């Protein structure tokens, strides 16, 4: 589809959409285009500016952590995600099972609702919040 700004000899200007440039030419040649204000069929394309979107500003690329704190958190994240097992939303249940001896002892990480985390701490299950959002693993 293409949008044209059109005008008639009386100076009336209006816009219309066409399937393509040839469709406009065919309709204009057959006299099937009319000015909505005066009704004349002598319609031609008017000078118009292209509808170009501005370029999206790209955020600056961060190649590596900047501060010592960011570097330490990135290193901790790599260690946790490399050595630990992601258990997702089942973290509280799995942590309880490991603490109670019902599951093999191993490092795990995942997600818990605030009330689940509080209950784990109150029950003496050793847990700690992570200073980063874990990379979610699916399948």
PDB file of C-alpha atoms in Angstrom, residues 6-108:
ATOM      1  CA  UNK A   6      -3.482  14.503  -3.831  1.00  0.00           C
ATOM      2  CA  UNK A   7      -4.779  17.861  -5.084  1.00  0.00           C
ATOM      3  CA  UNK A   8      -7.320  19.223  -7.515  1.00  0.00           C
ATOM      4  CA  UNK A   9      -7.069  22.374  -9.715  1.00  0.00           C
ATOM      5  CA  UNK A  10      -9.075  24.290  -7.079  1.00  0.00           C
ATOM      6  CA  UNK A  11      -6.215  23.794  -4.592  1.00  0.00           C
ATOM      7  CA  UNK A  12      -8.011  21.266  -2.388  1.00  0.00           C
ATOM      8  CA  UNK A  13      -5.573  18.803  -0.851  1.00  0.00           C
ATOM      9  CA  UNK A  14      -6.370  15.346   0.541  1.00  0.00           C
ATOM     10  CA  UNK A  15      -4.750  11.964   1.123  1.00  0.00           C
ATOM     11  CA  UNK A  16      -5.632   8.527  -0.175  1.00  0.00           C
ATOM     12  CA  UNK A  17      -4.170   5.017  -0.117  1.00  0.00           C
ATOM     13  CA  UNK A  18      -3.533   2.892  -3.206  1.00  0.00           C
ATOM     14  CA  UNK A  19      -2.381  -0.679  -3.763  1.00  0.00           C
ATOM     15  CA  UNK A  20       0.624   0.632  -5.726  1.00  0.00           C
ATOM     16  CA  UNK A  21       1.645   3.510  -8.022  1.00  0.00           C
ATOM     17  CA  UNK A  22       0.078   1.810 -11.059  1.00  0.00           C
ATOM     18  CA  UNK A  23      -3.280   1.595  -9.268  1.00  0.00           C
ATOM     19  CA  UNK A  24      -3.286   5.369  -8.776  1.00  0.00           C
ATOM     20  CA  UNK A  25      -2.374   5.954 -12.440  1.00  0.00           C
ATOM     21  CA  UNK A  26      -5.149   3.631 -13.672  1.00  0.00           C
ATOM     22  CA  UNK A  27      -7.834   5.199 -11.458  1.00  0.00           C
ATOM     23  CA  UNK A  28      -6.777   8.742 -12.374  1.00  0.00           C
ATOM     24  CA  UNK A  29      -6.728   7.911 -16.119  1.00  0.00           C
ATOM     25  CA  UNK A  30     -10.265   6.422 -15.891  1.00  0.00           C
ATOM     26  CA  UNK A  31     -11.541   9.524 -14.055  1.00  0.00           C
ATOM     27  CA  UNK A  32     -12.517   7.446 -11.032  1.00  0.00           C
ATOM     28  CA  UNK A  33     -10.779   9.709  -8.519  1.00  0.00           C
ATOM     29  CA  UNK A  34     -12.778  12.678  -7.233  1.00  0.00           C
ATOM     30  CA  UNK A  35     -11.984  15.610  -4.981  1.00  0.00           C
ATOM     31  CA  UNK A  36     -14.007  15.162  -1.775  1.00  0.00           C
ATOM     32  CA  UNK A  37     -14.658  18.928  -1.578  1.00  0.00           C
ATOM     33  CA  UNK A  38     -15.551  20.009  -5.116  1.00  0.00           C
ATOM     34  CA  UNK A  39     -16.092  16.685  -6.927  1.00  0.00           C
ATOM     35  CA  UNK A  40     -13.775  17.282  -9.880  1.00  0.00           C
ATOM     36  CA  UNK A  41     -12.082  14.253 -11.408  1.00  0.00           C
ATOM     37  CA  UNK A  42      -8.922  16.159 -12.379  1.00  0.00           C
ATOM     38  CA  UNK A  43      -6.733  14.832  -9.583  1.00  0.00           C
ATOM     39  CA  UNK A  44      -2.952  14.769  -9.462  1.00  0.00           C
ATOM     40  CA  UNK A  45      -0.280  13.842  -6.970  1.00  0.00           C
ATOM     41  CA  UNK A  46       0.914  16.656  -4.773  1.00  0.00           C
ATOM     42  CA  UNK A  47       4.434  17.176  -3.536  1.00  0.00           C
ATOM     43  CA  UNK A  48       4.780  15.231  -0.317  1.00  0.00           C
ATOM     44  CA  UNK A  49       7.485  14.395   2.165  1.00  0.00           C
ATOM     45  CA  UNK A  50       8.395  10.759   2.696  1.00  0.00           C
ATOM     46  CA  UNK A  51       7.230   9.140   5.899  1.00  0.00           C
ATOM     47  CA  UNK A  52      10.618   8.011   7.175  1.00  0.00           C
ATOM     48  CA  UNK A  53      11.029   6.877  10.739  1.00  0.00           C
ATOM     49  CA  UNK A  54      13.993   8.234  12.657  1.00  0.00           C
ATOM     50  CA  UNK A  55      16.754   5.767  13.375  1.00  0.00           C
ATOM     51  CA  UNK A  56      16.571   4.117  16.754  1.00  0.00           C
ATOM     52  CA  UNK A  57      19.306   5.184  19.087  1.00  0.00           C
ATOM     53  CA  UNK A  58      21.418   2.205  20.023  1.00  0.00           C
ATOM     54  CA  UNK A  59      22.377   1.994  23.675  1.00  0.00           C
ATOM     55  CA  UNK A  60      26.106   1.895  24.184  1.00  0.00           C
ATOM     56  CA  UNK A  61      27.377  -1.660  24.240  1.00  0.00           C
ATOM     57  CA  UNK A  62      28.815  -2.823  27.541  1.00  0.00           C
ATOM     58  CA  UNK A  63      31.676  -5.114  26.839  1.00  0.00           C
ATOM     59  CA  UNK A  64      32.580  -5.943  30.408  1.00  0.00           C
ATOM     60  CA  UNK A  65      31.652  -5.004  33.977  1.00  0.00           C
ATOM     61  CA  UNK A  66      33.004  -1.592  34.927  1.00  0.00           C
ATOM     62  CA  UNK A  67      33.414  -1.547  38.686  1.00  0.00           C
ATOM     63  CA  UNK A  68      35.023  -4.030  41.030  1.00  0.00           C
ATOM     64  CA  UNK A  69      31.584  -4.746  42.513  1.00  0.00           C
ATOM     65  CA  UNK A  70      30.141  -5.525  39.068  1.00  0.00           C
ATOM     66  CA  UNK A  71      33.116  -7.769  38.312  1.00  0.00           C
ATOM     67  CA  UNK A  72      32.646  -9.623  41.605  1.00  0.00           C
ATOM     68  CA  UNK A  73      28.911 -10.120  40.998  1.00  0.00           C
ATOM     69  CA  UNK A  74      29.596 -11.348  37.444  1.00  0.00           C
ATOM     70  CA  UNK A  75      32.168 -13.830  38.797  1.00  0.00           C
ATOM     71  CA  UNK A  76      29.725 -15.024  41.485  1.00  0.00           C
ATOM     72  CA  UNK A  77      27.003 -15.488  38.878  1.00  0.00           C
ATOM     73  CA  UNK A  78      29.336 -17.562  36.675  1.00  0.00           C
ATOM     74  CA  UNK A  79      30.334 -19.718  39.666  1.00  0.00           C
ATOM     75  CA  UNK A  80      26.752 -20.267  40.870  1.00  0.00           C
ATOM     76  CA  UNK A  81      25.445 -21.068  37.391  1.00  0.00           C
ATOM     77  CA  UNK A  82      28.394 -23.337  36.584  1.00  0.00           C
ATOM     78  CA  UNK A  83      28.541 -25.301  39.838  1.00  0.00           C
ATOM     79  CA  UNK A  84      24.924 -25.136  41.005  1.00  0.00           C
ATOM     80  CA  UNK A  85      21.768 -26.777  39.717  1.00  0.00           C
ATOM     81  CA  UNK A  86      18.951 -24.474  38.674  1.00  0.00           C
ATOM     82  CA  UNK A  87      15.713 -25.731  40.244  1.00  0.00           C
ATOM     83  CA  UNK A  88      13.545 -22.783  39.193  1.00  0.00           C
ATOM     84  CA  UNK A  89      10.344 -22.092  41.084  1.00  0.00           C
ATOM     85  CA  UNK A  90      10.744 -25.348  43.020  1.00  0.00           C
ATOM     86  CA  UNK A  91      13.649 -23.865  44.996  1.00  0.00           C
ATOM     87  CA  UNK A  92      11.923 -23.776  48.405  1.00  0.00           C
ATOM     88  CA  UNK A  93      10.693 -27.364  48.126  1.00  0.00           C
ATOM     89  CA  UNK A  94      14.074 -28.658  46.925  1.00  0.00           C
ATOM     90  CA  UNK A  95      15.993 -26.724  49.616  1.00  0.00           C
ATOM     91  CA  UNK A  96      13.749 -28.273  52.302  1.00  0.00           C
ATOM     92  CA  UNK A  97      14.256 -31.743  50.830  1.00  0.00           C
ATOM     93  CA  UNK A  98      18.051 -31.349  50.833  1.00  0.00           C
ATOM     94  CA  UNK A  99      18.040 -29.913  54.374  1.00  0.00           C
ATOM     95  CA  UNK A 100      15.857 -32.771  55.606  1.00  0.00           C
ATOM     96  CA  UNK A 101      17.995 -35.448  53.935  1.00  0.00           C
ATOM     97  CA  UNK A 102      15.260 -36.441  51.473  1.00  0.00           C
ATOM     98  CA  UNK A 103      17.293 -35.286  48.438  1.00  0.00           C
ATOM     99  CA  UNK A 104      21.013 -35.537  47.650  1.00  0.00           C
ATOM    100  CA  UNK A 105      23.130 -32.721  49.075  1.00  0.00           C
ATOM    101  CA  UNK A 106      24.237 -30.392  46.264  1.00  0.00           C
ATOM    102  CA  UNK A 107      24.411 -26.678  45.468  1.00  0.00           C
ATOM    103  CA  UNK A 108      21.133 -25.389  44.050  1.00  0.00           C
TER     104      UNK A 108
END
